[in-house]
Short mmCIF file of C-alpha atoms and ligand atoms in Angstrom, two decimals:
data_model
loop_
_atom_site.label_atom_id
_atom_site.label_comp_id
_atom_site.label_asym_id
_atom_site.label_seq_id
_atom_site.Cartn_x
_atom_site.Cartn_y
_atom_site.Cartn_z
CA MET A 1 122.72 113.46 81.64
CA ASN A 2 125.42 113.71 84.26
CA ARG A 3 128.33 111.27 82.68
CA VAL A 4 130.57 110.99 86.02
CA GLY A 5 134.46 109.33 86.64
CA SER A 6 134.82 105.80 84.32
CA ALA A 7 135.81 103.12 86.44
CA THR A 8 133.43 100.90 87.86
CA ALA A 9 129.97 102.63 86.34
CA GLY A 10 131.47 105.40 87.75
CA ILE A 11 131.77 104.80 91.01
CA ASP A 12 135.18 104.56 92.88
CA PRO A 13 134.37 101.02 94.98
CA LYS A 14 136.54 102.80 97.61
CA LEU A 15 133.23 104.88 98.39
CA LEU A 16 131.36 102.02 99.60
CA ALA A 17 133.77 101.29 102.52
CA ARG A 18 132.26 104.59 103.92
CA PHE A 19 128.78 103.28 104.70
CA ARG A 20 130.53 102.27 107.57
CA ASP A 21 130.46 106.24 108.72
CA ALA A 22 126.89 106.85 107.79
CA ARG A 23 124.38 107.76 110.70
CA VAL A 24 121.41 107.13 109.69
CA LEU A 25 117.04 107.59 112.05
CA VAL A 26 114.40 105.82 110.18
CA VAL A 27 111.50 107.50 111.76
CA GLY A 28 108.05 105.97 110.18
CA ASP A 29 105.17 103.58 110.29
CA VAL A 30 106.42 99.36 111.06
CA MET A 31 104.81 96.66 110.18
CA LEU A 32 105.64 93.29 110.56
CA ASP A 33 105.25 90.35 107.88
CA ARG A 34 104.31 87.32 109.16
CA TYR A 35 103.49 84.29 106.57
CA TRP A 36 101.87 80.90 107.86
CA PHE A 37 102.31 78.16 105.33
CA GLY A 38 100.37 74.64 105.98
CA GLU A 39 98.66 71.85 103.62
CA VAL A 40 95.25 71.99 102.53
CA SER A 41 93.33 68.87 102.53
CA ARG A 42 89.66 69.66 102.95
CA ILE A 43 87.23 71.88 103.14
CA SER A 44 85.89 73.28 106.32
CA PRO A 45 82.45 71.65 107.20
CA GLU A 46 81.31 75.36 108.84
CA ALA A 47 81.93 77.35 105.25
CA PRO A 48 83.13 76.66 101.91
CA VAL A 49 86.01 77.52 102.46
CA PRO A 50 89.57 75.83 103.03
CA VAL A 51 91.08 74.45 105.85
CA VAL A 52 94.85 75.38 105.87
CA LYS A 53 97.08 73.23 108.69
CA VAL A 54 99.72 75.17 109.63
CA GLU A 55 103.67 73.38 109.10
CA ARG A 56 105.50 76.75 109.37
CA SER A 57 105.77 80.60 109.97
CA ASP A 58 108.03 83.36 108.76
CA GLU A 59 108.21 87.27 110.28
CA ARG A 60 110.36 89.67 108.86
CA PRO A 61 110.43 93.58 109.62
CA GLY A 62 108.21 95.47 107.24
CA GLY A 63 107.38 99.10 106.02
CA ALA A 64 110.04 101.91 107.96
CA ALA A 65 111.63 98.41 109.56
CA ASN A 66 112.62 96.95 106.46
CA VAL A 67 113.99 100.27 105.47
CA ALA A 68 116.09 100.33 108.26
CA ARG A 69 117.19 96.76 107.79
CA ASN A 70 118.49 97.48 104.52
CA ALA A 71 120.48 100.80 105.98
CA ALA A 72 121.85 98.32 108.31
CA ALA A 73 122.76 95.71 105.80
CA LEU A 74 124.49 98.66 103.67
CA GLY A 75 126.86 98.76 106.73
CA ALA A 76 125.46 102.59 108.45
CA LYS A 77 124.83 102.77 111.80
CA VAL A 78 121.12 103.01 112.29
CA ALA A 79 118.15 103.85 114.90
CA LEU A 80 114.40 103.44 113.83
CA LEU A 81 112.22 105.27 116.14
CA SER A 82 108.46 104.05 116.06
CA VAL A 83 105.39 102.52 117.53
CA VAL A 84 104.54 99.55 118.26
CA GLY A 85 101.42 97.91 119.93
CA ASP A 86 102.04 96.34 123.56
CA ASP A 87 102.03 92.85 122.46
CA GLU A 88 104.03 89.87 120.56
CA ALA A 89 103.69 90.82 117.40
CA GLY A 90 106.06 94.56 118.69
CA SER A 91 107.86 91.75 120.53
CA THR A 92 108.31 90.05 117.47
CA LEU A 93 110.14 92.99 115.83
CA ASN A 94 111.86 94.30 118.16
CA ARG A 95 113.60 91.04 119.06
CA LEU A 96 114.01 91.08 114.60
CA LEU A 97 115.33 94.44 114.65
CA ALA A 98 118.09 93.77 117.46
CA THR A 99 119.49 90.80 115.12
CA ASP A 100 119.87 93.01 112.61
CA GLY A 101 121.89 94.90 114.72
CA ILE A 102 119.49 98.17 114.41
CA GLU A 103 118.59 100.30 117.59
CA ALA A 104 115.18 99.81 118.14
CA ARG A 105 113.33 102.42 119.80
CA LEU A 106 109.71 101.30 119.68
CA HIS A 107 107.10 103.11 121.72
CA ARG A 108 104.57 101.05 123.15
CA ASP A 109 101.08 101.94 123.20
CA PRO A 110 99.07 100.20 125.09
CA THR A 111 95.60 101.11 123.64
CA ILE A 112 96.71 99.53 119.67
CA ALA A 113 97.92 96.51 118.00
CA THR A 114 101.11 96.64 116.40
CA THR A 115 100.53 96.89 112.43
CA VAL A 116 100.51 92.89 111.24
CA LYS A 117 99.78 91.74 107.63
CA LEU A 118 99.63 88.35 107.71
CA ARG A 119 99.49 85.88 104.39
CA VAL A 120 98.11 82.35 105.13
CA ILE A 121 99.89 80.08 102.25
CA GLY A 122 98.50 76.55 101.67
CA ARG A 123 99.27 74.70 98.01
CA GLN A 124 102.24 77.47 96.99
CA GLN A 125 99.15 80.11 96.35
CA GLN A 126 98.34 82.97 99.00
CA LEU A 127 95.10 82.12 100.16
CA LEU A 128 94.09 84.76 102.23
CA ARG A 129 96.13 88.08 103.72
CA ILE A 130 94.83 89.59 107.43
CA ASP A 131 95.45 93.10 108.30
CA PHE A 132 95.56 94.22 111.61
CA GLU A 133 96.33 97.98 112.14
CA THR A 134 95.46 101.19 114.77
CA PRO A 135 96.61 104.75 114.25
CA PRO A 136 98.90 105.49 117.24
CA SER A 137 97.68 107.76 119.90
CA HIS A 138 98.31 111.21 120.50
CA GLU A 139 100.11 110.95 123.72
CA VAL A 140 102.49 107.86 122.36
CA LEU A 141 103.09 109.80 119.30
CA ALA A 142 103.93 113.24 121.36
CA ASN A 143 106.02 110.83 123.26
CA LYS A 144 107.73 110.18 120.21
CA LEU A 145 108.38 113.28 118.74
CA VAL A 146 110.22 113.93 122.03
CA GLU A 147 112.60 111.81 122.10
CA PHE A 148 112.63 112.32 117.86
CA ARG A 149 114.87 115.79 119.05
CA THR A 150 117.16 114.42 121.60
CA LEU A 151 118.25 111.61 119.12
CA LEU A 152 118.54 113.77 116.11
CA SER A 153 121.85 114.97 117.00
CA GLY A 154 123.30 111.45 116.44
CA TYR A 155 122.58 111.03 112.87
CA ASP A 156 123.09 113.07 109.65
CA VAL A 157 120.32 111.25 107.87
CA LEU A 158 117.01 111.27 108.71
CA ILE A 159 114.88 108.80 106.61
CA LEU A 160 110.73 109.73 107.06
CA SER A 161 109.35 106.61 105.66
CA ASP A 162 105.40 107.02 105.58
CA TYR A 163 102.90 104.11 105.26
CA GLY A 164 100.33 106.09 106.04
CA LYS A 165 99.28 104.17 109.19
CA GLY A 166 99.32 107.36 111.96
CA GLY A 167 103.07 106.86 112.74
CA LEU A 168 104.03 110.60 111.27
CA THR A 169 101.55 112.51 112.05
CA HIS A 170 104.59 114.68 113.06
CA VAL A 171 106.05 114.46 110.10
CA ALA A 172 106.18 118.77 109.11
CA GLU A 173 108.06 119.54 112.40
CA MET A 174 110.41 116.89 112.21
CA ILE A 175 111.31 118.00 108.96
CA GLN A 176 111.31 121.57 110.13
CA ALA A 177 113.90 120.39 113.03
CA GLY A 178 116.37 117.95 111.10
CA ARG A 179 116.39 120.74 108.17
CA ALA A 180 117.33 122.89 111.34
CA ALA A 181 120.16 121.47 112.45
CA GLY A 182 121.68 120.73 109.14
CA LYS A 183 120.45 117.25 108.03
CA THR A 184 119.82 115.84 105.45
CA VAL A 185 116.16 113.93 105.12
CA LEU A 186 114.81 111.94 103.00
CA VAL A 187 111.25 111.11 102.73
CA ASP A 188 109.36 108.27 100.98
CA PRO A 189 105.85 109.50 100.79
CA LYS A 190 102.41 108.53 100.89
CA GLY A 191 98.97 110.47 100.05
CA ASP A 192 97.98 112.93 97.87
CA ASP A 193 99.20 115.64 100.20
CA TYR A 194 102.94 116.73 99.99
CA SER A 195 102.43 120.06 101.87
CA ARG A 196 103.40 117.93 105.02
CA TYR A 197 107.50 117.12 103.62
CA ARG A 198 107.97 121.39 102.36
CA GLY A 199 111.55 121.72 103.07
CA ALA A 200 112.79 118.09 102.97
CA THR A 201 115.93 117.53 101.22
CA MET A 202 114.58 115.14 98.66
CA VAL A 203 110.98 113.58 98.26
CA THR A 204 110.77 110.09 96.58
CA PRO A 205 107.48 108.84 95.12
CA ASN A 206 107.15 106.12 92.87
CA ARG A 207 105.23 106.65 89.47
CA GLY A 208 101.62 106.08 90.90
CA GLU A 209 102.36 108.36 93.61
CA LEU A 210 103.36 110.91 91.61
CA ARG A 211 100.77 110.76 89.43
CA GLU A 212 98.57 110.97 92.56
CA VAL A 213 99.55 114.65 93.38
CA VAL A 214 100.43 116.08 90.04
CA GLY A 215 98.52 114.20 87.29
CA ARG A 216 98.78 112.08 84.28
CA TRP A 217 101.89 113.32 82.50
CA LYS A 218 102.12 112.85 78.64
CA SER A 219 105.45 112.99 77.81
CA GLU A 220 109.33 112.82 79.70
CA ASP A 221 108.99 116.51 79.26
CA ASP A 222 105.62 116.90 81.10
CA LEU A 223 106.90 114.63 83.52
CA ALA A 224 109.73 116.99 84.48
CA ALA A 225 107.77 120.27 83.92
CA ARG A 226 105.39 118.81 86.53
CA ALA A 227 107.90 117.22 88.58
CA GLU A 228 110.09 120.72 89.15
CA ARG A 229 106.90 122.46 89.79
CA LEU A 230 106.36 119.82 92.56
CA ARG A 231 110.00 120.36 94.00
CA ALA A 232 109.62 124.03 93.50
CA GLU A 233 106.35 124.19 95.16
CA LEU A 234 107.58 122.30 98.14
CA GLU A 235 110.74 123.67 98.39
CA LEU A 236 112.70 121.03 98.07
CA ASP A 237 116.48 120.16 96.74
CA ALA A 238 115.84 117.57 95.01
CA LEU A 239 112.56 115.30 93.72
CA LEU A 240 113.88 111.64 93.09
CA VAL A 241 111.11 109.81 90.90
CA THR A 242 111.16 105.79 91.25
CA ARG A 243 109.95 104.04 88.06
CA SER A 244 109.92 100.42 88.50
CA GLU A 245 111.06 98.90 85.00
CA GLU A 246 112.12 101.83 83.76
CA GLY A 247 114.77 102.73 86.46
CA MET A 248 114.05 106.26 88.55
CA THR A 249 115.25 109.95 87.49
CA LEU A 250 116.33 112.86 89.72
CA PHE A 251 115.11 115.77 89.32
CA GLN A 252 117.14 118.79 90.67
CA PRO A 253 117.21 122.65 90.08
CA GLY A 254 117.44 122.69 86.11
CA ALA A 255 119.11 118.99 86.18
CA ARG A 256 117.21 116.16 85.40
CA VAL A 257 119.28 112.22 85.46
CA HIS A 258 117.75 109.22 84.35
CA GLU A 259 119.10 106.14 85.41
CA PRO A 260 117.74 103.14 83.83
CA THR A 261 117.47 99.88 86.01
CA LYS A 262 120.01 97.49 86.39
CA ALA A 263 117.96 94.81 87.21
CA GLN A 264 119.28 91.70 85.81
CA GLU A 265 116.01 89.37 86.79
CA VAL A 266 113.40 90.07 88.34
CA TYR A 267 111.68 87.78 91.18
CA ASP A 268 110.34 90.20 93.56
CA VAL A 269 109.06 93.92 93.70
CA SER A 270 108.61 94.85 97.09
CA GLY A 271 110.90 96.64 98.95
CA ALA A 272 112.41 97.87 96.30
CA GLY A 273 111.32 101.44 97.04
CA ASP A 274 112.77 100.23 100.93
CA THR A 275 116.17 99.63 99.36
CA VAL A 276 116.59 103.09 97.29
CA ILE A 277 115.93 105.36 100.59
CA ALA A 278 117.69 103.14 102.15
CA ALA A 279 120.90 103.28 100.31
CA LEU A 280 120.44 106.78 99.25
CA GLY A 281 120.72 107.43 103.26
CA VAL A 282 123.85 105.46 103.46
CA ALA A 283 125.18 106.94 100.69
CA LEU A 284 124.26 110.35 101.30
CA GLY A 285 125.22 109.87 105.42
CA ALA A 286 128.74 109.17 103.95
CA GLY A 287 129.43 112.17 102.10
CA ILE A 288 128.32 110.48 98.32
CA SER A 289 127.57 113.46 96.33
CA LEU A 290 123.82 112.95 95.16
CA PRO A 291 123.87 111.60 91.45
CA LEU A 292 126.58 109.22 92.54
CA ALA A 293 124.20 108.12 95.74
CA VAL A 294 120.72 107.67 93.21
CA ARG A 295 123.40 105.97 91.10
CA ILE A 296 124.16 103.52 94.17
CA ALA A 297 120.22 103.16 94.72
CA ASN A 298 119.21 102.10 91.76
CA TYR A 299 122.13 99.40 91.51
CA ALA A 300 120.74 98.47 94.76
CA ALA A 301 117.30 98.09 93.74
CA GLY A 302 118.68 96.35 90.94
CA ILE A 303 120.48 93.70 92.65
CA VAL A 304 116.93 93.27 95.68
CA VAL A 305 114.21 93.05 92.48
CA GLY A 306 115.97 89.86 91.94
CA LYS A 307 115.71 88.14 95.86
CA LEU A 308 112.92 87.00 96.86
CA GLY A 309 110.83 88.06 99.64
CA THR A 310 111.32 91.52 101.12
CA ALA A 311 115.29 91.31 101.07
CA VAL A 312 118.01 93.60 102.10
CA VAL A 313 121.62 94.09 99.81
CA HIS A 314 125.04 93.96 101.15
CA PRO A 315 128.39 95.45 100.41
CA ASP A 316 129.69 93.68 98.42
CA GLU A 317 126.65 92.64 96.02
CA LEU A 318 126.82 96.11 95.40
CA ALA A 319 130.43 96.04 94.55
CA ALA A 320 129.80 92.91 92.53
CA ALA A 321 127.60 94.58 90.53
CA LEU A 322 129.46 98.14 89.71
CA ALA A 323 132.31 96.03 89.10
CA ALA A 324 130.35 94.00 85.87
CA ALA A 325 128.96 96.83 84.69
CA SER A 326 132.14 98.69 84.01
N1 ATP B 401 109.84 95.28 87.32
C1 ATP B 401 110.96 95.98 87.62
N2 ATP B 401 111.94 95.04 86.80
C2 ATP B 401 113.21 96.43 86.83
N3 ATP B 401 114.12 97.41 88.08
C3 ATP B 401 112.92 97.12 89.24
C4 ATP B 401 111.58 96.88 88.94
N4 ATP B 401 110.43 97.14 89.94
C5 ATP B 401 111.33 97.94 90.70
N5 ATP B 401 113.09 98.26 89.68
C6 ATP B 401 113.94 98.52 90.64
O1 ATP B 401 113.53 99.37 91.90
C7 ATP B 401 113.24 100.48 92.06
C8 ATP B 401 112.08 100.93 93.06
O2 ATP B 401 110.48 100.50 92.86
P1 ATP B 401 109.37 101.13 92.07
O3 ATP B 401 109.52 102.66 91.35
O4 ATP B 401 109.00 100.11 91.93
O5 ATP B 401 109.27 101.06 93.88
P2 ATP B 401 108.46 101.25 94.98
O6 ATP B 401 107.10 101.01 93.87
O7 ATP B 401 108.34 102.75 96.20
O8 ATP B 401 108.52 99.87 95.68
P3 ATP B 401 107.69 99.03 96.64
O9 ATP B 401 106.28 100.04 97.09
O10 ATP B 401 106.89 97.74 96.32
O11 ATP B 401 109.18 98.94 97.74
C9 ATP B 401 113.17 101.09 91.04
O12 ATP B 401 113.23 102.19 90.68
C10 ATP B 401 113.84 100.15 89.74
O13 ATP B 401 115.48 100.77 89.84
MG1 MG B 402 107.30 102.58 97.91
#
């Protein structure tokens, strides 16, 4: 175990002020999380289903857009490169991201619908979720890759947020270009083919995602052996496994650092992984060392799971949590 310093959980609070210097470019699959709330007072005459009279709605940026939102809330300068449809949901995402101070570079693909997850909520429960999604076209993805190459020089950290919707078709080229330009490249992975992530600085699977590629582990040592094998095979500097209520473990060549969760209360764990990779990106972009960045990300995740809905963490909340821990 790595113990660093003594003040505020080993983290000098002055480090948090450096977050403003971080410049983070997020690329990945964006989506719009939409909620329709209403009253249910009768069953439909057309089919045995409830009729919901919608009274209120709510919308939040999801996926890579939630990563960008989390990085901006921590104080970083953030750009987001992605693809949406030429539709109302795409415009809504653009507007929400602008409100959060994010430079949204959303390529409009007229042949697709923006990814939307619509939840219909009545009587305090989710009655139905409706998903709209189509993979972006080759032409739009190629244009996006061209813009990626021109944007890259203005950022220190590249976060690739893969939600498996097709927006990261060119992930291997992006990692290669990022590393060649000396950038820190972080990947939140999806699927069972991690060869696409070869050469990244760090990949951040959760337990289930890691299990999908290395199989089930029988002990901590077994996990460490499997994680190290994967890290070496993919030529990563580090592998971070996020482990829900168990916190997270960082694997670097010959070293393993475990951070137990700092969550006090758990209300909503959705989006915790987005907060983790955003906080890592911001901390590394601010020049903070990897083990300390992981510790900061773990505190940020501990705060965000105590909030309802996919939420963000602000530097003052992080400072308070660190101070309370010391
Ligand atoms: N149930 C929980 N109790 C305590 N801490 C939690 C819990 N769930 C998540 N966390 C914190 O959040 C971090 C990230 O969570 P997790 O490993 O579940 O990521 P994830 O599955 O990618 O999340 P998501 O996909 O919902 O965004 C954990 O490392 C931990 O610090
Ligand atoms: Mg995740």
